[in-house]
Coordinates of C-alpha atoms and ligand atoms in Angstrom, one line a residue:
X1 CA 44.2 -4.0 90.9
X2 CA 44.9 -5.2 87.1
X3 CA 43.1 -4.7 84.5
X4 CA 41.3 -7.4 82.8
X5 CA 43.3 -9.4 80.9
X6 CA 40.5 -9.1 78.0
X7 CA 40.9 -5.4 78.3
X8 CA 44.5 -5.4 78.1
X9 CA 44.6 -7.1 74.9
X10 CA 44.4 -5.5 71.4
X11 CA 41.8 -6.9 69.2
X12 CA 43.0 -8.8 66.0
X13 CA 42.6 -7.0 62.7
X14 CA 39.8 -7.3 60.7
X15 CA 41.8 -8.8 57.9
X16 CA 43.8 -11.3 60.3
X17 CA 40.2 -12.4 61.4
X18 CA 39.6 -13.3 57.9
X19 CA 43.0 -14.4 57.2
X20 CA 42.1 -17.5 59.7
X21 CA 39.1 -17.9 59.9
X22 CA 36.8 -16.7 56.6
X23 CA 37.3 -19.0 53.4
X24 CA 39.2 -16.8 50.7
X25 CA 37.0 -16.8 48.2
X26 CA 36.8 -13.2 47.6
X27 CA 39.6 -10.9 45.9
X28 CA 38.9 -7.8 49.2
X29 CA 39.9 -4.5 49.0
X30 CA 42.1 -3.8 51.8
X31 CA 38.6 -1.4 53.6
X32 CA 36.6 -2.1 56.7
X33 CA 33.5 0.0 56.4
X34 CA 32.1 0.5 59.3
X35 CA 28.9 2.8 58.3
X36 CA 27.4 4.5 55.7
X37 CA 24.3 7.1 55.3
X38 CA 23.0 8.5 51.9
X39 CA 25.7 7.9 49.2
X40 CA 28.4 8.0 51.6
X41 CA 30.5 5.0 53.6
X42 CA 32.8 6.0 56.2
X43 CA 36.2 3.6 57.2
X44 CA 37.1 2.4 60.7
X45 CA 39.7 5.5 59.9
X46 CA 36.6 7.9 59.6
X47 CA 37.9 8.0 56.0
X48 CA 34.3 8.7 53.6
X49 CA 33.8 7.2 50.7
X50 CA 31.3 8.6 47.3
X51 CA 29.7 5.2 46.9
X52 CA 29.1 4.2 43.3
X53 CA 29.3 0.2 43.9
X54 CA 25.9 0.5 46.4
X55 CA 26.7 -3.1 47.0
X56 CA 27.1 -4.2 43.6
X57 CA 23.7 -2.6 42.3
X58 CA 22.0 -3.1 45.1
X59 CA 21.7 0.2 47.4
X60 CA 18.5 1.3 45.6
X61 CA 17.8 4.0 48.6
X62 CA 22.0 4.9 49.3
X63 CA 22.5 3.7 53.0
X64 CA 20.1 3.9 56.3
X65 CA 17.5 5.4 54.8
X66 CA 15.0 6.2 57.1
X67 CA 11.9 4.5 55.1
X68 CA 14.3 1.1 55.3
X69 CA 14.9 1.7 59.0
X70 CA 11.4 2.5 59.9
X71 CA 10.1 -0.5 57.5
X72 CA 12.9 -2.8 59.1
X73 CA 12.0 -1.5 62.4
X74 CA 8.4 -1.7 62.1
X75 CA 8.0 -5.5 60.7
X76 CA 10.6 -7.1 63.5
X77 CA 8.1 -5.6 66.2
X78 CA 5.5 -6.9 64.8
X79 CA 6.3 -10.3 62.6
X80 CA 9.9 -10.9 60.9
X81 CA 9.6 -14.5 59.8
X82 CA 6.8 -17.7 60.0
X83 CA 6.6 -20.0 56.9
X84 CA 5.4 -20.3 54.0
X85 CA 3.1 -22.6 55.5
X86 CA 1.3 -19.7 56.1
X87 CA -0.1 -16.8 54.4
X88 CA 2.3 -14.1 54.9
X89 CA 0.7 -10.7 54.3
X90 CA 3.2 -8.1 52.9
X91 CA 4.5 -11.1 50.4
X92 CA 1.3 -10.9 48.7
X93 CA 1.3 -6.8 48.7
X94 CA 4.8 -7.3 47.0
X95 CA 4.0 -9.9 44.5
X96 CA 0.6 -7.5 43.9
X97 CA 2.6 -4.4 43.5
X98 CA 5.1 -6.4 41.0
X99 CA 2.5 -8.2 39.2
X100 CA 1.1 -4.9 38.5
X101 CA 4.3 -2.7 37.3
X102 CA 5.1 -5.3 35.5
X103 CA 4.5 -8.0 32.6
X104 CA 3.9 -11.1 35.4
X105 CA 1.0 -12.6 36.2
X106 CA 2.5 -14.3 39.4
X107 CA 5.6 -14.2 41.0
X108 CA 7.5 -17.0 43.7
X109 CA 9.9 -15.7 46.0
X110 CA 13.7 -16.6 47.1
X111 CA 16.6 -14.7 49.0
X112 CA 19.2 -14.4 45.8
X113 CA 19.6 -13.9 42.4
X114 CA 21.1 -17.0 41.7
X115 CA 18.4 -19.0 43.7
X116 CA 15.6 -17.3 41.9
X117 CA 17.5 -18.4 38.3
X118 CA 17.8 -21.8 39.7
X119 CA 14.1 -21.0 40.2
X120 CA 13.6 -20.3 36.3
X121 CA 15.4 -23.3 35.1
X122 CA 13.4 -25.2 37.2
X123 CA 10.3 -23.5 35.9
X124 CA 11.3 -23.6 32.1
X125 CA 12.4 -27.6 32.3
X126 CA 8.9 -28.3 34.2
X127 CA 7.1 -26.1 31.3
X128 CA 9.4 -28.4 28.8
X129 CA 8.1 -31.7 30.0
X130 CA 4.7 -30.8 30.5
X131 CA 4.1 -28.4 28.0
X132 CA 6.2 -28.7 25.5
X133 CA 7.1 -32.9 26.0
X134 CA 10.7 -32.9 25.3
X135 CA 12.4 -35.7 27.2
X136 CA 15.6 -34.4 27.3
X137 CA 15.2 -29.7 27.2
X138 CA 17.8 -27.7 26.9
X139 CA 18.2 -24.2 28.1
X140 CA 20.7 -21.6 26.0
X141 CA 22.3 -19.2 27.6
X142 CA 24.5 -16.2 26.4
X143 CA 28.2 -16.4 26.1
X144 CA 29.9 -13.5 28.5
X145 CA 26.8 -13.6 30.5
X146 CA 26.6 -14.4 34.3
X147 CA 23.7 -16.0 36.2
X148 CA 25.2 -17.0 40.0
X149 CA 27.5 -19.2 41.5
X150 CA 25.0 -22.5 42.1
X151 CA 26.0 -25.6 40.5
X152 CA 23.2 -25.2 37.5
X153 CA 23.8 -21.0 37.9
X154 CA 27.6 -21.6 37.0
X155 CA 26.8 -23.9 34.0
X156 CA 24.1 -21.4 32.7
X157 CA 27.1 -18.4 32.8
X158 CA 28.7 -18.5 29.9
X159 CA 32.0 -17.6 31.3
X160 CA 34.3 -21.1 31.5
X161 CA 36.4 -19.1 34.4
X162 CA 33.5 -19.7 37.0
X163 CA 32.9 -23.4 35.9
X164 CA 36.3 -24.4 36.0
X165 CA 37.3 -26.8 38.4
X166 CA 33.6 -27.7 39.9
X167 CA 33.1 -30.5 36.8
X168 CA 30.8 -32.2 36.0
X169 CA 28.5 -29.3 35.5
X170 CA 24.6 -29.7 35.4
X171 CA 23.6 -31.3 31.6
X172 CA 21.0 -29.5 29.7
X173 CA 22.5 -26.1 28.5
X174 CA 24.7 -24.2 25.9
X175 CA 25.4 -21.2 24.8
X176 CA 24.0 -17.9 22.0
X177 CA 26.5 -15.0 21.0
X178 CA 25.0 -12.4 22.6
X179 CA 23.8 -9.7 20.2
X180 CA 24.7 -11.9 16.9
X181 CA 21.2 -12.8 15.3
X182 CA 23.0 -14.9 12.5
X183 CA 24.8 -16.7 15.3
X184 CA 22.4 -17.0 17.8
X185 CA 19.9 -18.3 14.7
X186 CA 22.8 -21.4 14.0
X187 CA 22.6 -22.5 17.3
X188 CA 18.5 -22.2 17.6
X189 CA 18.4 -24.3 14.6
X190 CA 20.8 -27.1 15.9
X191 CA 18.5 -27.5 19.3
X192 CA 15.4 -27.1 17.0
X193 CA 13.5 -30.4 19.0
X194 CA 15.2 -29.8 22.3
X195 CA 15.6 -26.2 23.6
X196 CA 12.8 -25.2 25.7
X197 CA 14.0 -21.7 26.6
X198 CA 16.5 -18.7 26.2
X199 CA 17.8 -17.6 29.2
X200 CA 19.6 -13.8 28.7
X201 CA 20.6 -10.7 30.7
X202 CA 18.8 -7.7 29.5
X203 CA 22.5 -5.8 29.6
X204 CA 25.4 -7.8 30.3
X205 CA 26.3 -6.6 33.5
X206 CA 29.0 -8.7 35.1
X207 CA 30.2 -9.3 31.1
X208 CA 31.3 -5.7 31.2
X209 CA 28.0 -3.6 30.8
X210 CA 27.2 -4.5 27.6
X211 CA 23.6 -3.1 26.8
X212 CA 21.1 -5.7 24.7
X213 CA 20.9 -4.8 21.1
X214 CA 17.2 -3.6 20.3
X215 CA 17.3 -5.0 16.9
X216 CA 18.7 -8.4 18.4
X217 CA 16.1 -9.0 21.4
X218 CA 13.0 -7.9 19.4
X219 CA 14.4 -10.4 17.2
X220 CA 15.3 -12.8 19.9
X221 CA 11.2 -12.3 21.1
X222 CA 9.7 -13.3 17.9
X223 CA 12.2 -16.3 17.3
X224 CA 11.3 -17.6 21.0
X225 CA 7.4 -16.9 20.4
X226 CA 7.3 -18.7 16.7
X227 CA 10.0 -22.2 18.4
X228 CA 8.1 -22.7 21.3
X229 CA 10.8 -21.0 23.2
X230 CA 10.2 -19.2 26.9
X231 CA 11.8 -16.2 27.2
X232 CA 13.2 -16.1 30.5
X233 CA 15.4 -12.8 31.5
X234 CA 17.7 -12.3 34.0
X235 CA 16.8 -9.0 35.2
X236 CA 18.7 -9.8 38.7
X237 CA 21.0 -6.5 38.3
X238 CA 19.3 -4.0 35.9
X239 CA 15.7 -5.2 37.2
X240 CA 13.7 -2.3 40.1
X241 CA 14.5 0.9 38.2
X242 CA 18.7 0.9 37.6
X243 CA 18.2 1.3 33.9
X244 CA 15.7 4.3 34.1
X245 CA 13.2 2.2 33.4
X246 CA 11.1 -0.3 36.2
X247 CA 13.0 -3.3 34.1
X248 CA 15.4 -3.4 31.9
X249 CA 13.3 -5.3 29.3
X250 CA 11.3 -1.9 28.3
X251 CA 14.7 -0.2 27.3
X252 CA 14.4 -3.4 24.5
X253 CA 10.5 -2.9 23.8
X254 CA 10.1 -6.5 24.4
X255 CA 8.3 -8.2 27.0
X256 CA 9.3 -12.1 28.6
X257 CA 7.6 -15.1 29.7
X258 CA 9.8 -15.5 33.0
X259 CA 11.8 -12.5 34.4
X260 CA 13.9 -12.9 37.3
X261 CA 15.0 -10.0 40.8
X262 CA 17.2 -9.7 43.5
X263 CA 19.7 -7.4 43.8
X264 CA 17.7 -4.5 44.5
X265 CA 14.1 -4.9 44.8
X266 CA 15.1 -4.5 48.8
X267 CA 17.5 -2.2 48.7
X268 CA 19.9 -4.5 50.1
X269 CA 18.0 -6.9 52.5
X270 CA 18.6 -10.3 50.5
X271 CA 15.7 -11.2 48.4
X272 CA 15.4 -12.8 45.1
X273 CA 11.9 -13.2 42.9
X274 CA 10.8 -15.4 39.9
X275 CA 8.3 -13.8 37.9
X276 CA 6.2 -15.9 34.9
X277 CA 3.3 -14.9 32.9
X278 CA 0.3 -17.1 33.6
X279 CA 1.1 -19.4 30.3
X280 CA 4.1 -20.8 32.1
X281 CA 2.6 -20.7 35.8
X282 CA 3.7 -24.6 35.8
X283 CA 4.5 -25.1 39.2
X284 CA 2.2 -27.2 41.6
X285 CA 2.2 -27.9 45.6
X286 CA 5.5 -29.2 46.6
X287 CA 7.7 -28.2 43.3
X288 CA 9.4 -25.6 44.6
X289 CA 10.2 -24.2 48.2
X290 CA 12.5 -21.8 50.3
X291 CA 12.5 -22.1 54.1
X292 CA 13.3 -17.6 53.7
X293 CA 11.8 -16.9 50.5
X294 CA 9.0 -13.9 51.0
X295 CA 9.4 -13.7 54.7
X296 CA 7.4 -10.4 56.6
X297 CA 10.8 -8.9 56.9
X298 CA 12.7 -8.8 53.0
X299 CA 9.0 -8.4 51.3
X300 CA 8.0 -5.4 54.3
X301 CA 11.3 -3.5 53.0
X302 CA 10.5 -4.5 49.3
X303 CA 7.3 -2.6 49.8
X304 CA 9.3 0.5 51.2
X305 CA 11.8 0.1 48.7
X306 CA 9.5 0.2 45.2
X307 CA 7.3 2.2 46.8
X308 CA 9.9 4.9 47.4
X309 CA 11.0 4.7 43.8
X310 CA 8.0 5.9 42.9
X311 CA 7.4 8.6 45.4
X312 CA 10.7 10.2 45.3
X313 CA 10.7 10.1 41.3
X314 CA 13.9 7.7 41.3
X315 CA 13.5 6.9 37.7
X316 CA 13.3 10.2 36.3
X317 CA 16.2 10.7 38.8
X318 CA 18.4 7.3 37.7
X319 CA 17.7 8.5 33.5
X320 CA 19.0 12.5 34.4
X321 CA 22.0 11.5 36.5
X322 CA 22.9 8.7 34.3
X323 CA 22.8 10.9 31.1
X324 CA 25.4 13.6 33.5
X325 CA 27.5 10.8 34.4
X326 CA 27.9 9.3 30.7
X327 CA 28.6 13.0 29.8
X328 CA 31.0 13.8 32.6
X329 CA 32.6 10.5 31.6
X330 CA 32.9 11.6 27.8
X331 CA 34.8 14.7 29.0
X332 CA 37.1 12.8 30.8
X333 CA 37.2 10.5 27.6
X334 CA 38.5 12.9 25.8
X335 CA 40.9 14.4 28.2
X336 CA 42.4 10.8 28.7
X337 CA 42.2 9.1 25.5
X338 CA 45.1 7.0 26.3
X339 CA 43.4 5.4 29.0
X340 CA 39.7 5.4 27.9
X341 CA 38.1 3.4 25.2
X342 CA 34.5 4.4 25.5
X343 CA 31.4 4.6 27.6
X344 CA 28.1 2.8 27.6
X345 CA 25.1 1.7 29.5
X346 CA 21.4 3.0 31.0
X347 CA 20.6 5.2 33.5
X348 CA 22.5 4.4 36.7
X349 CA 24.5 1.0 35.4
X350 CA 27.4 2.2 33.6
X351 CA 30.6 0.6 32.4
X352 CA 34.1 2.9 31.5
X353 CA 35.9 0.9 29.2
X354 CA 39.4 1.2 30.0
X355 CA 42.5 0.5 28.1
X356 CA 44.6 -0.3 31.3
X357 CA 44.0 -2.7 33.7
X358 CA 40.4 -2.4 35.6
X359 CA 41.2 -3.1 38.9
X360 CA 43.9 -0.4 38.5
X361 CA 41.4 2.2 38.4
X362 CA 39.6 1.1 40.8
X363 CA 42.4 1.1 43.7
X364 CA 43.7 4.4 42.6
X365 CA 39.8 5.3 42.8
X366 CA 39.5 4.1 46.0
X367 CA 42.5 6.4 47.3
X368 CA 40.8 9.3 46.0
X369 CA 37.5 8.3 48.1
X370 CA 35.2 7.1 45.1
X371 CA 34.0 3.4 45.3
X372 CA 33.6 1.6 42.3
X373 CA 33.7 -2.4 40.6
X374 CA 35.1 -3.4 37.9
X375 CA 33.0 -5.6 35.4
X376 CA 35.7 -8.2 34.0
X377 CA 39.2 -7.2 33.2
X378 CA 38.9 -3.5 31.4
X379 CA 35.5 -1.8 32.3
X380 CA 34.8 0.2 35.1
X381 CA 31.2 -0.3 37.1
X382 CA 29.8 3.2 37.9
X383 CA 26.2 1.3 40.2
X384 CA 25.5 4.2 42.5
X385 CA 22.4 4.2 44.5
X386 CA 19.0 5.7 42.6
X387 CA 18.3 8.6 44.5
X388 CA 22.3 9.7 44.2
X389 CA 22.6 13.7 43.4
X390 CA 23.3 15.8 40.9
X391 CA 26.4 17.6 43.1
X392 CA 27.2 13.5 43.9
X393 CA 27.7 12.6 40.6
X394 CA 29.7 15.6 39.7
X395 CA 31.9 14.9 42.9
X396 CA 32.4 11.3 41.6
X397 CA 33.5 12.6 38.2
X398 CA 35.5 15.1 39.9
X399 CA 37.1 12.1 42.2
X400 CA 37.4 10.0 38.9
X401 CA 39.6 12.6 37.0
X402 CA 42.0 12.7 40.6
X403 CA 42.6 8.7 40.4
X404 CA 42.9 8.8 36.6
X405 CA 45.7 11.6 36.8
X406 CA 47.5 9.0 39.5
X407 CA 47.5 6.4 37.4
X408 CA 49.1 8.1 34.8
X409 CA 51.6 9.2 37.3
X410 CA 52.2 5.9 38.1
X411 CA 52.7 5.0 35.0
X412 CA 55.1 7.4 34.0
Ligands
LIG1 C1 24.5 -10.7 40.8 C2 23.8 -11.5 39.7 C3 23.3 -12.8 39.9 C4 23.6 -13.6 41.1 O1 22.9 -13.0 42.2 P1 23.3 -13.5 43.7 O2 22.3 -12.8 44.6 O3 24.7 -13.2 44.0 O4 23.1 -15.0 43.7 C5 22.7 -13.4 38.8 N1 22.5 -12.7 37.7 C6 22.9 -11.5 37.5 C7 22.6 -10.8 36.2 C8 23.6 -10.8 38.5 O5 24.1 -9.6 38.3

């Protein structure tokens, strides 16, 4: 009696399943997490893991929380996807409960950030031709910034490394120095009969953290309101409650015309959401479609998601621990001044600028069982989910000062 030949034979690697088979587009770590709870991911090794990346910003709740499950759970027994050629209930209970936290009037929804920014240019060209009547609009966008990997979602990031090679590029955008009134004011003046929006991140978050300058975006506001200018944000990483705040536009006392959400308004069910105030509300029947966008499912488990934000107090909680981590990381500053250049950020999205490489830190970071991203070349990502704890956030500090002293080891 043999065994089964299928028995008998090892399975392949994870990695040597993706060496054939998954297009390389990603730089991986070499980890296969296999299952996570709270702010904790565990290895096929049963290695754990302090998770501080909560899939790039999006983990609002940590892992398999049991609202998620039981909204998750819930919605597939009963309705997980029709069409929008129907009225889907819990879509219209999350564009309400948005609509009403917030500075939108209405709000269409998509499965991405870069789909629901693809969503916004559409909106703001639409708004230029039948608003504004400008033949030819243009849409500035910040340098440094980054706005998805779409054809029109590359162009609008003002990063040439993600453009390059995918030419020609979609016409009808350039670029503002982000934070530089005087040069942001030159290139307003040059599109004076053609620009029919500013597109911006709030805080610069795959740019390398860089927080919006009050001064600058109150500025910014006005300057859009006297041109004729819609104010769109991109709101995609800082938006649901990362900065402290519901959005990342009330940390700048400012409010826009279009705002745009994905990352975590479901805690890491794909969703994406264009929001406009009703002055913009341009689209008709038949502009704009997604086969996914607002299905039962994502919007049911957008509803659990906010809704726990609030109950649990996750923005008092994402201000408190975000002021311990930015203090924690100014002690470690100080004891490694050779390595670190400064903090900054708000409440649970914060950047360690490093004077070594990035990526460094992060691998010795991962050996010492603390996940985090780097945010270009030299700053650090610290994205952990909302409802992380104080004892957490001293454990990743903790965990931090172990992979910094390796590194100098290495170095030495
Ligand atoms: C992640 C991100 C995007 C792109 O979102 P996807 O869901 O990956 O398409 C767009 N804008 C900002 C600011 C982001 O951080």
């Amino acid at each position: 009696m043999g065994q089964s030949p299928s028995l008998a034979v090892q399975p392949q690697a994870t990695s040597d399943l993706f060496a054939q088979h998954v297009m390389a587009t990603y730089g991986r770590y070499p980890l296969v997490l296999e299952r996570g709870r709270g702010s904790w991911v565990w290895d096929r090794d049963g290695k754990q893991y302090l998770d501080c990346v909560a899939g790039i910003a999006t983990c609002t709740l940590g892992h398999a929380h049991p609202v998620m499950v039981a909204a998750v759970t819930r919605q597939m027994e009963t309705l997980h996807h029709v069409s929008n050629l129907y009225y889907i209930r819990p879509q219209g209970e999350l564009a309400e409960w948005l609509t009403q936290h917030s500075c939108a009037d209405k709000v269409f929804f998509c499965n991405s950030g870069a789909e629901a920014n693809e969503g916004a240019i559409k909106l703001a060209r639409k708004y230029a031709h039948t608003v504004l009547h400008i033949e030819e609009p243009v849409i500035l966008t910040a340098h440094s910034s980054f706005h998805g990997r779409t054809l029109a979602t590359i162009t609008a990031t003002g990063q040439p490394k993600y453009r390059q090679g995918f030419e020609p590029l979609v016409s009808g955008f350039d670029y503002i120095p982000f934070n530089d009134i005087e040069g942001t004011r030159a290139v307003l003046d040059r599109y004076a009969d053609r620009a029919c929006a500013v597109l911006i991140e709030p805080l610069q978050g795959e740019g390398g953290v860089v927080p919006g300058d009050r001064a600058y975006f109150q500025w910014l506001r006005q300057e859009c309101s006297h041109r004729n200018l819609l104010l769109v944000l991109d709101e995609v990483q800082v938006g649901v409650g990362r900065s402290g705040k519901w959005w990342g536009y009330e940390q700048l006392d400012i409010e826009p015309d279009v705002f745009t959400l994905a990352k975590g308004l479901a805690g890491g069910f794909p969703i994406g959401a264009l929001l406009c105030k009703e002055s913009c509300n341009v689209f008709q029947p038949g502009d704009h479609a997604s086969t996914f966008g607002g299905n039962p499912l994502a919007c049911a488990v957008g509803l659990a998601v906010v809704g726990t934000v609030e109950s649990d107090r996750l923005l008092d909680n994402a201000r408190e621990r975000g002021q311990q981590l930015r203090q924690g990381l100014q002690a470690i500053a100080e004891q490694f001044p050779a390595l670190i250049e400064g903090i900054r950020g708000w409440g649970l999205i914060n950047g360690l600028v490093v004077k070594v490489a990035a990526g460094d830190v992060v691998q010795q970071a991962i050996a010492a069982g603390l996940l985090l991203v780097p945010a270009g070349k030299h700053v650090v990502r610290f994205l952990p989910p909302l409802n992380i704890s104080a004892a957490e956030i001293d454990l990743a500090l903790e965990r931090l000062q172990v992979a910094l002293k390796a590194l100098c080891v290495a170095a030495e």
